Coordinates of C-alpha atoms and ligand atoms in Angstrom, one line a residue:
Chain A
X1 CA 0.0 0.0 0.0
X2 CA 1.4 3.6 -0.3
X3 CA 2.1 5.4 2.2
X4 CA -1.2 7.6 4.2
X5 CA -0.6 11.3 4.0
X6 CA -2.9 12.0 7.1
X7 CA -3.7 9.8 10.0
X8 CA -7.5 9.2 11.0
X9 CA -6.5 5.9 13.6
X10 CA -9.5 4.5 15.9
X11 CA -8.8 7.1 18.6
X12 CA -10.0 10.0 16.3
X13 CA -13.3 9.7 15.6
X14 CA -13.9 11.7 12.8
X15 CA -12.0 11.8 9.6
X16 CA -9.9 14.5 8.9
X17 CA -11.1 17.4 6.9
X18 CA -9.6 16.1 3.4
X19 CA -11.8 12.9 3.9
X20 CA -15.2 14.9 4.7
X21 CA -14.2 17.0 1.7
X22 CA -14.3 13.8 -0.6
X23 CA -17.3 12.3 1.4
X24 CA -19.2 15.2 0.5
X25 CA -18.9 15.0 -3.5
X26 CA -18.6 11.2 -3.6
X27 CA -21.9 11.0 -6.0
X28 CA -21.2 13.7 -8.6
X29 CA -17.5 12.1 -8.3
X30 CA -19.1 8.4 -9.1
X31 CA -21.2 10.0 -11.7
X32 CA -19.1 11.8 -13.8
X33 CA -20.5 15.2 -12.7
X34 CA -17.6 16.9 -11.4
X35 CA -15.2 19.9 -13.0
X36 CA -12.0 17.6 -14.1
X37 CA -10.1 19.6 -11.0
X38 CA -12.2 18.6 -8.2
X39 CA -12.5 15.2 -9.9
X40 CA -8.7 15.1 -10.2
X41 CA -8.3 16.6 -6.5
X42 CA -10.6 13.9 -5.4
X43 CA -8.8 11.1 -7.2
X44 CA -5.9 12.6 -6.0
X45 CA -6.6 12.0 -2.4
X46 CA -8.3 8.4 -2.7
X47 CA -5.3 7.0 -4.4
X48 CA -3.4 7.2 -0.6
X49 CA -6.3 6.9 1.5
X50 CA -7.1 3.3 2.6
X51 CA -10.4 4.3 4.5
X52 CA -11.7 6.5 1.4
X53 CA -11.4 2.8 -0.9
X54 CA -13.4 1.0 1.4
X55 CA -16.0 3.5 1.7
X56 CA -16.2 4.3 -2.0
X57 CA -16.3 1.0 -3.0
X58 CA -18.8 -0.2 -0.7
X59 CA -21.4 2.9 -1.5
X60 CA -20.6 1.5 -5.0
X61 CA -21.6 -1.8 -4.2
X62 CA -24.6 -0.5 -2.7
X63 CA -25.4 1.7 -5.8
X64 CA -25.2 -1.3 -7.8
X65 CA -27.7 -3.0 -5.6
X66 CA -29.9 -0.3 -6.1
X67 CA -29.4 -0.4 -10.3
X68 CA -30.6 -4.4 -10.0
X69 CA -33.3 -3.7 -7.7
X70 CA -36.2 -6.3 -8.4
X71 CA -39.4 -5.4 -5.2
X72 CA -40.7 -8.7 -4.5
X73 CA -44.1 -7.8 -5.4
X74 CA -44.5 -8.1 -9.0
X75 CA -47.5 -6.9 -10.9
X76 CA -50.4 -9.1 -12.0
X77 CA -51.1 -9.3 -16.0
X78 CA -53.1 -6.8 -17.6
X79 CA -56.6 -8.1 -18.5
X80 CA -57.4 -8.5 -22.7
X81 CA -59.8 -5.8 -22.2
X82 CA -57.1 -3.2 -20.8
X83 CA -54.7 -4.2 -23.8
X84 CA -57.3 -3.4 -26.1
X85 CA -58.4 -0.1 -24.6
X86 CA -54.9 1.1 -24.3
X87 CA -54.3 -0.2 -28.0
X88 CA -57.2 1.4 -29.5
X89 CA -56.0 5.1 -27.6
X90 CA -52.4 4.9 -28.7
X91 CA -54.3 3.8 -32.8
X92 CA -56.6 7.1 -32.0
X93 CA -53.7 9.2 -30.9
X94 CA -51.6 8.5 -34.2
X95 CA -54.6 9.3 -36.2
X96 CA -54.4 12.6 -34.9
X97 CA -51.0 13.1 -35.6
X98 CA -51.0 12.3 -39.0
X99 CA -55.0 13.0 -40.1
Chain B
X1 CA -19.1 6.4 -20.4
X2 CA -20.6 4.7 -23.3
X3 CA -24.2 5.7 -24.4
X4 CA -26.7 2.9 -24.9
X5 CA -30.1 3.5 -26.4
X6 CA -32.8 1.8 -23.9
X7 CA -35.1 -0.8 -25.5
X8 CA -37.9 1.8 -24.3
X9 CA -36.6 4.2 -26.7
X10 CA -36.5 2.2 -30.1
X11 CA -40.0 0.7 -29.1
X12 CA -41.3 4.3 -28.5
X13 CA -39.8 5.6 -32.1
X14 CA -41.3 2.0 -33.4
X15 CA -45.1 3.3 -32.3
X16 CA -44.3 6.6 -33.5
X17 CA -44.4 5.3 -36.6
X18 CA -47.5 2.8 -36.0
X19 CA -45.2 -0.7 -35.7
X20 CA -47.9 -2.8 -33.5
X21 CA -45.1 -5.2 -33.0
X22 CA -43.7 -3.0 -30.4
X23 CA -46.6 -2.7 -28.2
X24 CA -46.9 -5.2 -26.2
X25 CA -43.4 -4.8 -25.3
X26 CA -43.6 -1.4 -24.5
X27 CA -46.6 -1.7 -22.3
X28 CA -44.8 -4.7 -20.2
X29 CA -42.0 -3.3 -19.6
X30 CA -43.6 0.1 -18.5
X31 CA -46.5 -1.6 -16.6
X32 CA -43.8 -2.9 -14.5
X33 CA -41.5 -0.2 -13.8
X34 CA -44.8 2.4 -13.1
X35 CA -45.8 -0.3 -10.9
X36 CA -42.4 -1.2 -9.3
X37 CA -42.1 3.0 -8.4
X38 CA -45.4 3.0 -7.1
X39 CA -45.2 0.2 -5.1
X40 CA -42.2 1.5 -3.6
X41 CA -43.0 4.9 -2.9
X42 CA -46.6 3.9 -1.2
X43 CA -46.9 0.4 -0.6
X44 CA -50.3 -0.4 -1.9
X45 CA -50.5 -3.0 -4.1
X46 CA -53.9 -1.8 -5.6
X47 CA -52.7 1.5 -6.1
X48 CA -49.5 0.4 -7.4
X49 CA -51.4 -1.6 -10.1
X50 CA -53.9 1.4 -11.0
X51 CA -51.7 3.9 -11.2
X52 CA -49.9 1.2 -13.7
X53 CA -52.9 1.5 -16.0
X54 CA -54.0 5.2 -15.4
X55 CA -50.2 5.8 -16.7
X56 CA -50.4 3.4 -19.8
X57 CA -53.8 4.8 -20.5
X58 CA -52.8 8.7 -20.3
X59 CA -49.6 7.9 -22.4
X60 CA -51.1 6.4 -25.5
X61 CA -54.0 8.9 -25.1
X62 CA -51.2 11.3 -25.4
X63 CA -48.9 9.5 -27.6
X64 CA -48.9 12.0 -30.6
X65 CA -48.0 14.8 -28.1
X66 CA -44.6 12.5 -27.5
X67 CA -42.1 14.6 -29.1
X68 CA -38.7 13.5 -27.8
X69 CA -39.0 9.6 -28.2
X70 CA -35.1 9.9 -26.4
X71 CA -36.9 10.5 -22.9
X72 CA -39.8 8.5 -23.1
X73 CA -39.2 7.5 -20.2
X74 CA -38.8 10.2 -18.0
X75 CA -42.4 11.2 -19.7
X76 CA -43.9 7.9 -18.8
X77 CA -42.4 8.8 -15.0
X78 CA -43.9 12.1 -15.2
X79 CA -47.2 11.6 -16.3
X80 CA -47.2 8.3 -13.5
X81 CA -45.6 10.3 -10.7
X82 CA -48.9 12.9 -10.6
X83 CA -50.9 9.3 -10.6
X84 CA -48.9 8.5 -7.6
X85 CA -49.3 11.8 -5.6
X86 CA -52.4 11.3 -5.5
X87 CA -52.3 7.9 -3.9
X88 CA -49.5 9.2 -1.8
X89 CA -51.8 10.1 0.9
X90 CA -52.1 6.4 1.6
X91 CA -48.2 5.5 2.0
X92 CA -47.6 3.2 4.5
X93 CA -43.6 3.9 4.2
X94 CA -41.4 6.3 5.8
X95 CA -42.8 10.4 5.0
X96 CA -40.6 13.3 4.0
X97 CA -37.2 13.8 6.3
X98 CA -34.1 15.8 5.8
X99 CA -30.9 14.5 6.6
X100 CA -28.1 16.6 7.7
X101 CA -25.0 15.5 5.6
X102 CA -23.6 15.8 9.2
X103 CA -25.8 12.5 10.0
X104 CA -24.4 10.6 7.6
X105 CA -21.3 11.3 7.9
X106 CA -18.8 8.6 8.4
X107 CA -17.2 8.6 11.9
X108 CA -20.3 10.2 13.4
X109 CA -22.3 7.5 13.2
X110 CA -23.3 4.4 15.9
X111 CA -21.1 1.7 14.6
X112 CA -18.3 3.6 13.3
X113 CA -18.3 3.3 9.6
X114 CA -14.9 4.6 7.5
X115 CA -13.5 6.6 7.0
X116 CA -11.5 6.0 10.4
X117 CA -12.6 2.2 10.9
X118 CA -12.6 0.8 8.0
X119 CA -12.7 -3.0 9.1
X120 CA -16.9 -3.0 8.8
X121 CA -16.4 -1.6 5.0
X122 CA -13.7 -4.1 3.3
X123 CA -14.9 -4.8 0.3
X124 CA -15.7 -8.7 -0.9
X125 CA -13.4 -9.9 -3.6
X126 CA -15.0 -10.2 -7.1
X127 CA -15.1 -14.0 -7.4
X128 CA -18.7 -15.2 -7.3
X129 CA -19.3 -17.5 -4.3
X130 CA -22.2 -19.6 -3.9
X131 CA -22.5 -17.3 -0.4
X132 CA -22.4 -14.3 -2.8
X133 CA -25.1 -14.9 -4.9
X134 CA -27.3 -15.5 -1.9
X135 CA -25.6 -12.3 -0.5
X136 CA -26.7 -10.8 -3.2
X137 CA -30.2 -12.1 -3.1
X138 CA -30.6 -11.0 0.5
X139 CA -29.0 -7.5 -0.8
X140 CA -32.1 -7.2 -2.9
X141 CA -34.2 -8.1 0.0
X142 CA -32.9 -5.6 2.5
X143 CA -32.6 -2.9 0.4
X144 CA -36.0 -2.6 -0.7
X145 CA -36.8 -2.6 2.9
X146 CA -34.1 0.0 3.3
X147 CA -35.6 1.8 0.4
X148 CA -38.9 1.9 2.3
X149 CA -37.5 3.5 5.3
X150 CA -35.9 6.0 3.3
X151 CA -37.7 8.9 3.9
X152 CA -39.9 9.7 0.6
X153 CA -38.5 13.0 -0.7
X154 CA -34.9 10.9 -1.2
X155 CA -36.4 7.7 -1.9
X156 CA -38.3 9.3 -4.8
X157 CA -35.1 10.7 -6.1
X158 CA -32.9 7.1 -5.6
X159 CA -35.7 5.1 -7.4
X160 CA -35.2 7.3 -10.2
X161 CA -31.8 8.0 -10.6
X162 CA -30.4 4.8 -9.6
X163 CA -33.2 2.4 -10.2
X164 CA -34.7 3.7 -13.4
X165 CA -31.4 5.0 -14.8
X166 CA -33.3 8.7 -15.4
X167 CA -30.6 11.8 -15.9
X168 CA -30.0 14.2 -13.1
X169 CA -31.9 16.8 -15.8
X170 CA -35.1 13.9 -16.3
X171 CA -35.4 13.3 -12.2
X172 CA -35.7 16.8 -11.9
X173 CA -38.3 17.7 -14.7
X174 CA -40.1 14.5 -13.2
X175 CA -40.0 15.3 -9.6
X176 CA -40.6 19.7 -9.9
X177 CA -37.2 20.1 -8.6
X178 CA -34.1 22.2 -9.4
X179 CA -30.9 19.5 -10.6
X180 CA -29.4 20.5 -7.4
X181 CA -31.7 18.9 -5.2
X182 CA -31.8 15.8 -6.5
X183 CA -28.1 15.6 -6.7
X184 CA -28.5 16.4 -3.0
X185 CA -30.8 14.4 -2.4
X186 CA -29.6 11.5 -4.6
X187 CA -26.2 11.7 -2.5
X188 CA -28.2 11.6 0.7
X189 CA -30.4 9.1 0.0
X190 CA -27.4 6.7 -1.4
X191 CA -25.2 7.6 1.9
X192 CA -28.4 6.6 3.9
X193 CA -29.2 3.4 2.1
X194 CA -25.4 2.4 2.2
X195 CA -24.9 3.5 5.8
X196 CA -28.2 1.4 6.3
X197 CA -26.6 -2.2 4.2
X198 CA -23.1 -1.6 5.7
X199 CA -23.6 -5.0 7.6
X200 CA -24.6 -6.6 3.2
X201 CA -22.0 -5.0 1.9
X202 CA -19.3 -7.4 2.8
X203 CA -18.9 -11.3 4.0
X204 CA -16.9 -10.3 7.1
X205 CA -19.8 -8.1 7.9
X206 CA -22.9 -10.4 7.8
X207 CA -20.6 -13.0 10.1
X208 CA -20.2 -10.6 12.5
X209 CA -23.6 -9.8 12.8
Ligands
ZN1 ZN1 -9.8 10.0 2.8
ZN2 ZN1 -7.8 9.8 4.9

């Protein structure tokens, strides 16, 4: 591992300020919505910051989970009668559009 | 990051141009997803399922006033979300709360996430375990209940963003809000739900629980 620039052992119990600065962008970091010099600065500090991984990658992780969510409850069919309602609006609405 | 057109998208352009073929997958895969958002945001399963239709019915009534087939879904979401409003009043999940960034801030909170221990956040190697795939079938389990507790003005926001894949620009035409609360909120609602999983998140974790 390279070598931490700033110390944050068990004893302290809050990360030091460069930490909380990171903590506070993580999402626009992770998204791509950052000015290329915070997102470097960011980088930057991660790169020598052990705790900083961990915690990005497990709100990655956790991200993820959220992109696969399936809810247990799943929706019932739609009745024949419902298809053919919604079919004959969407055939109505393109008759507008192009009569 | 690479752009990929969403099945929703060709199928929309498909109907635009009066291709029958694509509605049945259109309407499945939006019947769902309205009812998967509604479900989530108010927990009742009737509701859930007639603000499914209500949607699918006010879209094709609509359909020639779809002018930007690209973000089709964001005006499926918008037309279901004032559907779901109204059923809102109902909601047996967690109402609107704001979180101080300060709350979620690692160090402050009971348990003592990283930054500063990171021991509870070491992240599972990549190899797929037999464990990991039931891991990652309880993941799914505890975060929608997770997602439930989330208070609603973030949770609205996550399901969204991160769920439904919508832009930061899309969540907030969708929602009424300026792109700057949802980022906020999104980052929020993402610390909250990760804060909330910390124990899923990795092996060592669940054994120590
Ligand atoms: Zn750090
Ligand atoms: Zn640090």
């Amino acid at each position: 591992m390279s070598p931490v620039k700033h110390e944050h052992g068990p004893a302290d119990p809050l990360p030091p300020e460069a930490c909380l600065e990171v903590f506070e962008k993580l999402s626009e970091y992770l998204d791509g919505e950052l000015s290329p010099q915070d997102c470097a600065h960011i980088q930057e500090h991660i790169r020598d910051c052990e705790p900083c991984v961990a915690f990005v990658e497990s709100l990655k992780t956790s991200i993820r989970a959220s992109r696969e969510l399936r809810s247990q409850e799943t929706v019932r069919e739609l009745p024949e009668a419902t298809r053919e309602e919604l079919k004959a609006a969407w055939r109505a609405a393109l008759q507008r559009r192009t009569g | 990051m690479a752009e990929f057109v969403n099945p929703e998208v060709e199928w929309a352009k498909r109907l635009l141009e009066g291709d029958a073929a694509a509605f049945t997958p259109f309407v499945e895969s939006f019947q769902s997803k309205v009812f998967q958002y509604t479900w989530m945001m108010c927990g009742q399963r009737e509701d859930a399922e007639e603000v499914a239709q209500d949607t699918l019915l006010k879209v094709f009534e609509s359909f020639d006033q779809l002018r930007e087939p690209e973000h089709v879904k964001a005006w499926v979401f918008r037309i279901a979300r004032n559907y779901c409003l109204m059923k809102r009043r109902r909601s047996v999940f967690a109402p609107d709360k704001e979180f101080s960034l300060d709350e979620l801030m690692p160090g402050r909170m009971p348990g003592n996430d990283s930054p500063g221990s990171a021991a509870s956040d070491r992240v599972p190697d990549q190899r797929e375990l037999p464990e990991q795939r039931l891991l990652r079938a309880e993941l799914n389990h505890e975060l929608e209940t997770a997602m439930q507790e989330l208070p609603a003005n973030y949770r609205s926001v996550v399901l969204l963003r991160d769920v439904e894949g919508l832009s930061t620009t899309e969540a907030a035409e969708v929602l009424d809000l300026s792109e700057d609360v949802v980022k906020q909120r999104l980052h929020r609602g993402r610390l909250a739900l990760r804060k909330r999983l910390a124990g899923y998140l990795t092996p060592a974790g669940k054994v120590s629980e």
